[in-house]
Tab-separated table of C-alpha atoms in Angstrom:
chain	number	residue	atom	x	y	z
A	1	MET	CA	-10.959	204.869	74.863
A	2	ARG	CA	-7.505	205.951	76.001
A	3	LYS	CA	-8.527	208.060	79.003
A	4	PHE	CA	-5.788	208.241	81.664
A	5	GLU	CA	-3.362	206.625	79.223
A	6	GLU	CA	-0.164	205.235	80.750
A	7	LYS	CA	2.718	205.662	78.304
A	8	THR	CA	5.281	202.877	78.106
A	9	ILE	CA	8.810	204.048	78.938
A	10	LYS	CA	10.429	200.611	78.890
A	11	THR	CA	9.311	196.967	78.629
A	12	GLU	CA	11.216	194.186	80.377
A	13	HIS	CA	10.376	190.710	79.052
A	14	ILE	CA	10.603	188.321	81.989
A	15	PHE	CA	9.147	185.000	80.824
A	16	GLN	CA	7.897	183.401	77.642
A	17	GLY	CA	5.978	180.198	78.336
A	18	LYS	CA	3.709	177.873	76.388
A	19	VAL	CA	0.567	179.548	77.742
A	20	VAL	CA	1.521	182.932	79.178
A	21	GLN	CA	4.157	185.618	78.773
A	22	LEU	CA	5.122	187.965	81.576
A	23	GLN	CA	6.502	191.470	81.110
A	24	VAL	CA	7.014	194.468	83.377
A	25	ASP	CA	6.376	197.880	81.839
A	26	ASP	CA	7.731	201.129	83.252
A	27	VAL	CA	4.944	203.635	82.619
A	28	GLU	CA	4.434	207.377	82.799
A	29	LEU	CA	1.196	208.162	84.643
A	30	PRO	CA	-1.254	210.944	83.703
A	31	ASN	CA	0.255	213.152	86.460
A	32	GLY	CA	3.765	212.812	85.036
A	33	GLN	CA	4.958	210.396	87.713
A	34	TYR	CA	6.237	206.890	87.047
A	35	SER	CA	5.107	203.411	88.037
A	36	LYS	CA	5.520	199.753	87.024
A	37	ARG	CA	2.878	197.438	85.571
A	38	GLU	CA	3.172	193.639	85.726
A	39	ILE	CA	1.472	192.277	82.617
A	40	ILE	CA	0.491	188.740	81.610
A	41	LYS	CA	-0.011	188.155	77.890
A	42	HIS	CA	-2.392	185.314	77.072
A	43	PRO	CA	-3.635	184.105	73.646
A	44	GLY	CA	-7.310	184.402	74.626
A	45	ALA	CA	-9.916	181.709	75.063
A	46	VAL	CA	-13.378	180.488	74.201
A	47	ALA	CA	-16.065	178.768	76.251
A	48	VAL	CA	-19.343	177.134	75.257
A	49	ILE	CA	-22.682	177.109	77.063
A	50	ALA	CA	-23.873	173.754	75.739
A	51	VAL	CA	-27.465	172.611	76.213
A	52	THR	CA	-28.784	169.125	75.376
A	53	PRO	CA	-32.192	168.484	73.767
A	54	ASP	CA	-33.493	167.373	77.201
A	55	LYS	CA	-32.474	170.761	78.663
A	56	LYS	CA	-29.383	169.683	80.534
A	57	ILE	CA	-26.217	171.771	80.612
A	58	VAL	CA	-22.943	170.084	79.670
A	59	PHE	CA	-19.989	170.717	81.988
A	60	VAL	CA	-16.515	169.274	82.316
A	61	GLU	CA	-14.721	168.590	85.565
A	62	GLN	CA	-10.960	169.018	85.518
A	63	TYR	CA	-8.035	169.557	87.858
A	64	ARG	CA	-6.863	173.150	88.071
A	65	LYS	CA	-3.265	173.156	89.225
A	66	PRO	CA	-3.220	176.849	90.270
A	67	LEU	CA	-6.029	176.055	92.761
A	68	GLU	CA	-4.872	172.501	93.664
A	69	LYS	CA	-8.414	171.254	93.197
A	70	SER	CA	-10.843	170.301	90.452
A	71	LEU	CA	-13.652	172.555	89.256
A	72	VAL	CA	-16.790	171.915	87.222
A	73	GLU	CA	-16.708	174.339	84.264
A	74	ILE	CA	-18.310	174.892	80.898
A	75	PRO	CA	-16.164	173.468	78.062
A	76	ALA	CA	-13.395	175.892	77.136
A	77	GLY	CA	-9.981	176.197	75.605
A	78	LYS	CA	-7.262	178.549	74.493
A	79	LEU	CA	-7.190	180.125	71.055
A	80	GLU	CA	-4.558	178.687	68.764
A	81	ARG	CA	-2.510	181.174	66.784
A	82	ASN	CA	-4.581	182.829	64.010
A	83	GLU	CA	-7.603	180.680	64.845
A	84	GLU	CA	-11.092	182.181	64.657
A	85	PRO	CA	-12.800	181.975	68.091
A	86	LEU	CA	-15.777	180.205	66.506
A	87	THR	CA	-13.478	177.457	65.174
A	88	THR	CA	-11.876	176.999	68.586
A	89	ALA	CA	-15.299	176.879	70.222
A	90	ARG	CA	-16.486	174.051	67.969
A	91	ARG	CA	-13.246	172.119	68.408
A	92	GLU	CA	-13.279	172.381	72.200
A	93	LEU	CA	-16.959	171.447	72.383
A	94	GLU	CA	-16.350	168.323	70.275
A	95	GLU	CA	-13.096	167.285	71.946
A	96	GLU	CA	-14.189	167.836	75.528
A	97	THR	CA	-17.812	166.699	75.418
A	98	GLY	CA	-18.261	164.490	72.333
A	99	TYR	CA	-21.173	166.699	71.239
A	100	THR	CA	-21.449	168.950	68.242
A	101	THR	CA	-24.050	171.393	66.943
A	102	LYS	CA	-25.007	173.130	63.713
A	103	GLU	CA	-24.994	176.591	65.186
A	104	LEU	CA	-22.870	178.368	67.760
A	105	THR	CA	-24.012	181.895	68.645
A	106	LEU	CA	-21.907	184.472	70.488
A	107	VAL	CA	-23.396	185.370	73.895
A	108	THR	CA	-20.755	187.809	75.124
A	109	SER	CA	-17.040	188.271	75.567
A	110	PHE	CA	-15.030	189.702	78.434
A	111	TYR	CA	-11.523	190.221	79.777
A	112	THR	CA	-11.091	187.866	82.714
A	113	SER	CA	-8.730	189.994	84.786
A	114	PRO	CA	-7.912	193.313	83.100
A	115	GLY	CA	-5.760	194.597	85.967
A	116	PHE	CA	-2.876	192.253	85.161
A	117	ALA	CA	-3.780	190.099	82.130
A	118	ASP	CA	-4.979	190.623	78.553
A	119	GLU	CA	-6.911	187.336	78.361
A	120	LEU	CA	-10.178	187.845	76.464
A	121	ILE	CA	-12.736	185.032	76.522
A	122	TYR	CA	-15.555	184.579	74.005
A	123	ILE	CA	-18.652	182.776	75.272
A	124	TYR	CA	-20.850	180.913	72.808
A	125	LEU	CA	-24.210	179.211	73.133
A	126	ALA	CA	-24.707	175.759	71.570
A	127	LYS	CA	-28.231	174.386	71.412
A	128	ASP	CA	-29.532	171.318	69.564
A	129	LEU	CA	-26.512	169.257	70.547
A	130	VAL	CA	-25.896	166.053	68.614
A	131	ARG	CA	-23.620	163.289	69.893
A	132	LEU	CA	-20.619	162.543	67.651
A	133	GLU	CA	-20.039	158.893	66.810
A	134	ASP	CA	-16.289	159.313	66.725
A	135	PRO	CA	-15.343	162.475	68.668
A	136	PRO	CA	-11.879	163.997	68.104
A	137	LYS	CA	-9.266	163.509	70.805
A	138	GLY	CA	-8.216	166.452	72.962
A	139	ASP	CA	-4.826	167.500	74.317
A	140	GLU	CA	-2.718	164.654	75.665
A	141	ASP	CA	-2.193	166.350	79.006
A	142	GLU	CA	-5.874	167.175	79.642
A	143	PHE	CA	-8.059	164.907	81.739
A	144	VAL	CA	-11.701	165.906	81.857
A	145	GLU	CA	-14.950	164.240	82.886
A	146	VAL	CA	-18.234	165.270	81.305
A	147	ILE	CA	-21.080	166.086	83.718
A	148	GLU	CA	-24.625	166.945	82.617
A	149	LEU	CA	-26.743	168.926	85.053
A	150	THR	CA	-30.175	170.504	85.161
A	151	LEU	CA	-30.254	174.252	85.844
A	152	ASP	CA	-31.300	173.604	89.462
A	153	GLU	CA	-28.412	171.174	89.931
A	154	ALA	CA	-25.999	173.706	88.398
A	155	LYS	CA	-27.238	176.410	90.796
A	156	LYS	CA	-26.556	174.004	93.685
A	157	TYR	CA	-23.010	173.444	92.331
A	158	VAL	CA	-22.492	177.232	92.310
A	159	LYS	CA	-23.689	177.431	95.919
A	160	ASP	CA	-21.342	174.585	96.914
A	161	GLU	CA	-18.453	176.220	94.950
A	162	ARG	CA	-17.865	173.144	92.787
A	163	ILE	CA	-18.737	175.599	90.010
A	164	HIS	CA	-16.556	178.557	90.925
A	165	ASP	CA	-15.082	180.389	87.957
A	166	ALA	CA	-16.012	183.547	86.057
A	167	LYS	CA	-17.170	182.035	82.748
A	168	THR	CA	-19.186	179.240	84.398
A	169	ASN	CA	-20.826	181.410	87.069
A	170	TYR	CA	-21.739	183.774	84.233
A	171	ALA	CA	-23.115	180.885	82.164
A	172	VAL	CA	-25.376	179.630	84.969
A	173	LEU	CA	-26.704	183.138	85.636
A	174	TYR	CA	-27.221	183.633	81.891
A	175	LEU	CA	-29.236	180.412	81.542
A	176	GLU	CA	-31.269	181.265	84.636
A	177	SER	CA	-32.091	184.784	83.497
A	178	SER	CA	-32.692	183.940	79.821
A	179	GLY	CA	-35.379	181.372	80.574
A	180	LEU	CA	-33.869	179.185	77.819
A	181	LEU	CA	-34.232	176.006	79.866
A	182	LYS	CA	-37.877	176.490	80.799
B	1	MET	CA	-12.388	167.737	95.040
B	2	ARG	CA	-9.013	166.407	93.934
B	3	LYS	CA	-10.152	164.367	90.915
B	4	PHE	CA	-7.421	163.989	88.268
B	5	GLU	CA	-4.908	165.431	90.728
B	6	GLU	CA	-1.601	166.580	89.232
B	7	LYS	CA	1.225	165.954	91.681
B	8	THR	CA	3.988	168.540	91.902
B	9	ILE	CA	7.421	167.122	91.095
B	10	LYS	CA	9.281	170.428	91.146
B	11	THR	CA	8.437	174.133	91.415
B	12	GLU	CA	10.533	176.775	89.686
B	13	HIS	CA	9.943	180.298	91.004
B	14	ILE	CA	10.375	182.671	88.073
B	15	PHE	CA	9.160	186.080	89.233
B	16	GLN	CA	8.003	187.777	92.405
B	17	GLY	CA	6.326	191.107	91.698
B	18	LYS	CA	4.214	193.580	93.627
B	19	VAL	CA	0.969	192.144	92.245
B	20	VAL	CA	1.690	188.689	90.818
B	21	GLN	CA	4.120	185.831	91.242
B	22	LEU	CA	4.935	183.421	88.439
B	23	GLN	CA	6.052	179.824	88.917
B	24	VAL	CA	6.359	176.799	86.650
B	25	ASP	CA	5.453	173.439	88.178
B	26	ASP	CA	6.591	170.105	86.783
B	27	VAL	CA	3.626	167.808	87.386
B	28	GLU	CA	2.846	164.105	87.211
B	29	LEU	CA	-0.426	163.560	85.340
B	30	PRO	CA	-3.074	160.968	86.263
B	31	ASN	CA	-1.722	158.655	83.507
B	32	GLY	CA	1.809	158.748	84.972
B	33	GLN	CA	3.167	161.067	82.295
B	34	TYR	CA	4.707	164.466	82.971
B	35	SER	CA	3.852	168.011	81.978
B	36	LYS	CA	4.503	171.613	82.996
B	37	ARG	CA	2.031	174.135	84.417
B	38	GLU	CA	2.598	177.894	84.274
B	39	ILE	CA	0.985	179.390	87.370
B	40	ILE	CA	0.261	182.982	88.368
B	41	LYS	CA	-0.231	183.606	92.085
B	42	HIS	CA	-2.387	186.612	92.903
B	43	PRO	CA	-3.573	187.908	96.300
B	44	GLY	CA	-7.256	187.876	95.302
B	45	ALA	CA	-9.650	190.752	94.860
B	46	VAL	CA	-13.031	192.229	95.685
B	47	ALA	CA	-15.565	194.130	93.629
B	48	VAL	CA	-18.724	196.009	94.591
B	49	ILE	CA	-22.033	196.281	92.759
B	50	ALA	CA	-23.000	199.714	94.071
B	51	VAL	CA	-26.491	201.102	93.584
B	52	THR	CA	-27.555	204.677	94.411
B	53	PRO	CA	-30.926	205.567	95.998
B	54	ASP	CA	-32.126	206.768	92.556
B	55	LYS	CA	-31.330	203.318	91.096
B	56	LYS	CA	-28.160	204.156	89.249
B	57	ILE	CA	-25.152	201.860	89.182
B	58	VAL	CA	-21.780	203.297	90.147
B	59	PHE	CA	-18.851	202.445	87.844
B	60	VAL	CA	-15.280	203.645	87.550
B	61	GLU	CA	-13.423	204.186	84.311
B	62	GLN	CA	-9.699	203.485	84.393
B	63	TYR	CA	-6.815	202.739	82.072
B	64	ARG	CA	-5.890	199.068	81.860
B	65	LYS	CA	-2.308	198.816	80.739
B	66	PRO	CA	-2.520	195.117	79.688
B	67	LEU	CA	-5.249	196.112	77.184
B	68	GLU	CA	-3.829	199.564	76.285
B	69	LYS	CA	-7.272	201.081	76.715
B	70	SER	CA	-9.635	202.189	79.442
B	71	LEU	CA	-12.621	200.149	80.630
B	72	VAL	CA	-15.714	201.016	82.643
B	73	GLU	CA	-15.824	198.601	85.594
B	74	ILE	CA	-17.496	198.165	88.952
B	75	PRO	CA	-15.263	199.431	91.802
B	76	ALA	CA	-12.689	196.819	92.750
B	77	GLY	CA	-9.323	196.256	94.314
B	78	LYS	CA	-6.780	193.722	95.444
B	79	LEU	CA	-6.846	192.139	98.884
B	80	GLU	CA	-4.136	193.381	101.194
B	81	ARG	CA	-2.296	190.752	103.217
B	82	ASN	CA	-4.504	189.261	105.962
B	83	GLU	CA	-7.344	191.616	105.097
B	84	GLU	CA	-10.937	190.386	105.248
B	85	PRO	CA	-12.605	190.709	101.807
B	86	LEU	CA	-15.455	192.690	103.369
B	87	THR	CA	-12.979	195.266	104.724
B	88	THR	CA	-11.314	195.599	101.318
B	89	ALA	CA	-14.705	195.976	99.648
B	90	ARG	CA	-15.708	198.885	101.897
B	91	ARG	CA	-12.324	200.578	101.488
B	92	GLU	CA	-12.346	200.307	97.688
B	93	LEU	CA	-15.947	201.516	97.476
B	94	GLU	CA	-15.125	204.573	99.593
B	95	GLU	CA	-11.784	205.381	97.934
B	96	GLU	CA	-12.895	204.905	94.355
B	97	THR	CA	-16.437	206.304	94.436
B	98	GLY	CA	-16.737	208.535	97.529
B	99	TYR	CA	-19.818	206.557	98.593
B	100	THR	CA	-20.273	204.320	101.596
B	101	THR	CA	-23.052	202.071	102.872
B	102	LYS	CA	-24.163	200.427	106.093
B	103	GLU	CA	-24.381	196.970	104.615
B	104	LEU	CA	-22.378	195.033	102.054
B	105	THR	CA	-23.766	191.603	101.167
B	106	LEU	CA	-21.850	188.883	99.349
B	107	VAL	CA	-23.372	188.089	95.937
B	108	THR	CA	-20.909	185.463	94.722
B	109	SER	CA	-17.231	184.729	94.307
B	110	PHE	CA	-15.297	183.157	91.442
B	111	TYR	CA	-11.845	182.390	90.129
B	112	THR	CA	-11.218	184.707	87.193
B	113	SER	CA	-9.007	182.397	85.139
B	114	PRO	CA	-8.445	179.036	86.835
B	115	GLY	CA	-6.375	177.588	83.973
B	116	PHE	CA	-3.335	179.729	84.797
B	117	ALA	CA	-4.096	181.933	87.829
B	118	ASP	CA	-5.364	181.506	91.395
B	119	GLU	CA	-7.044	184.922	91.581
B	120	LEU	CA	-10.358	184.660	93.457
B	121	ILE	CA	-12.699	187.649	93.368
B	122	TYR	CA	-15.501	188.306	95.870
B	123	ILE	CA	-18.446	190.329	94.589
B	124	TYR	CA	-20.522	192.342	97.043
B	125	LEU	CA	-23.749	194.293	96.682
B	126	ALA	CA	-23.987	197.772	98.240
B	127	LYS	CA	-27.412	199.385	98.379
B	128	ASP	CA	-28.511	202.548	100.215
B	129	LEU	CA	-25.332	204.393	99.251
B	130	VAL	CA	-24.490	207.549	101.185
B	131	ARG	CA	-22.008	210.130	99.917
B	132	LEU	CA	-18.984	210.661	102.186
B	133	GLU	CA	-18.147	214.267	103.028
B	134	ASP	CA	-14.433	213.563	103.139
B	135	PRO	CA	-13.713	210.342	101.214
B	136	PRO	CA	-10.371	208.561	101.817
B	137	LYS	CA	-7.705	208.858	99.122
B	138	GLY	CA	-6.864	205.842	96.965
B	139	ASP	CA	-3.556	204.560	95.640
B	140	GLU	CA	-1.242	207.249	94.299
B	141	ASP	CA	-0.816	205.521	90.957
B	142	GLU	CA	-4.539	204.946	90.300
B	143	PHE	CA	-6.534	207.369	88.182
B	144	VAL	CA	-10.241	206.657	88.038
B	145	GLU	CA	-13.344	208.548	86.984
B	146	VAL	CA	-16.708	207.759	88.551
B	147	ILE	CA	-19.600	207.149	86.120
B	148	GLU	CA	-23.199	206.543	87.199
B	149	LEU	CA	-25.438	204.709	84.747
B	150	THR	CA	-28.970	203.404	84.620
B	151	LEU	CA	-29.339	199.677	83.930
B	152	ASP	CA	-30.299	200.388	80.315
B	153	GLU	CA	-27.241	202.595	79.868
B	154	ALA	CA	-25.035	199.905	81.403
B	155	LYS	CA	-26.442	197.297	78.997
B	156	LYS	CA	-25.569	199.647	76.127
B	157	TYR	CA	-22.007	199.951	77.500
B	158	VAL	CA	-21.758	196.132	77.518
B	159	LYS	CA	-22.937	196.013	73.915
B	160	ASP	CA	-20.381	198.679	72.941
B	161	GLU	CA	-17.646	196.841	74.913
B	162	ARG	CA	-16.838	199.888	77.071
B	163	ILE	CA	-17.893	197.498	79.845
B	164	HIS	CA	-15.942	194.375	78.951
B	165	ASP	CA	-14.615	192.437	81.926
B	166	ALA	CA	-15.795	189.362	83.820
B	167	LYS	CA	-16.855	190.956	87.112
B	168	THR	CA	-18.656	193.891	85.456
B	169	ASN	CA	-20.424	191.849	82.775
B	170	TYR	CA	-21.528	189.549	85.611
B	171	ALA	CA	-22.713	192.536	87.664
B	172	VAL	CA	-24.849	193.954	84.849
B	173	LEU	CA	-26.421	190.543	84.169
B	174	TYR	CA	-27.005	190.105	87.912
B	175	LEU	CA	-28.771	193.454	88.239
B	176	GLU	CA	-30.846	192.749	85.143
B	177	SER	CA	-31.929	189.288	86.274
B	178	SER	CA	-32.504	190.182	89.948
B	179	GLY	CA	-34.998	192.929	89.174
B	180	LEU	CA	-33.345	195.006	91.934
B	181	LEU	CA	-33.455	198.206	89.885
B	182	LYS	CA	-37.135	197.994	88.927
């Protein structure tokens, strides 16, 4: 759908980083007037709702520099160039949690913040987790701690805002409403 | 929680826009090594799950320049400086939909993309909507179309990815699981 399309008049490339790019587009609005749009380009991401055989949910706690605090989140990671989301999902699950699974199924996908960023995140469900004997190592500059919680514990974490991000709040609501952990 | 804290060694301010700021922080990792973090500062936002007396959900369709397409979303907007989220929520509901309500209740809040941005969004529920006779005008450079959907229609929009962003996917799942529209 291209309703209310904003035509690009000019693009100014401001920053090209390792994770994000920033550009400012001059646009022509539907009424013929002009405006500017600040746009973050992001490679996209995956996240995994991972459930153990004893019906616990696997989270990772990590420091989030933009917030200057750590959050408890479902395992996730950025897409590498030309990588299938399903491949990224399996890799991040194994690297961050030490678990693997035969089957990952897509639950949903969504843009995290469509007003200023193009980041799209794919959310998978992993049941029947099996512990890897020799899990692959993750990124050198990532420090994460694995935390396994029951659904009730996870709901308490949401209330206390230790779980406090879009994909993880969605995951907890999804598990609650699906009845999967009953 | 400050587990795995990353200490700032240096901050480079790259861009200060109308909506976002971009900075790159040099950080010291928990193992004593160094890395860089690309950080988007954002003022934060609100969104409103708005339900009419005949149990329809009120959405707005708008063009999202970062995606080069339009999405159907729950009404939302950025926080103005020093504005209470509840005030922003009422203003955005009235400007974007022409409805108001006596009571807005907080459903949840979450960071949209904590890996690179500090945007926090507050999600409110508005029931008992009343149509304003003379609704306030919104931003000059915003073009939105109001769409009212039943829950089943909204679920179809999610499936077809016309609804495809974090806050709105969350809202549809919330309304489905709460039983509010039964």
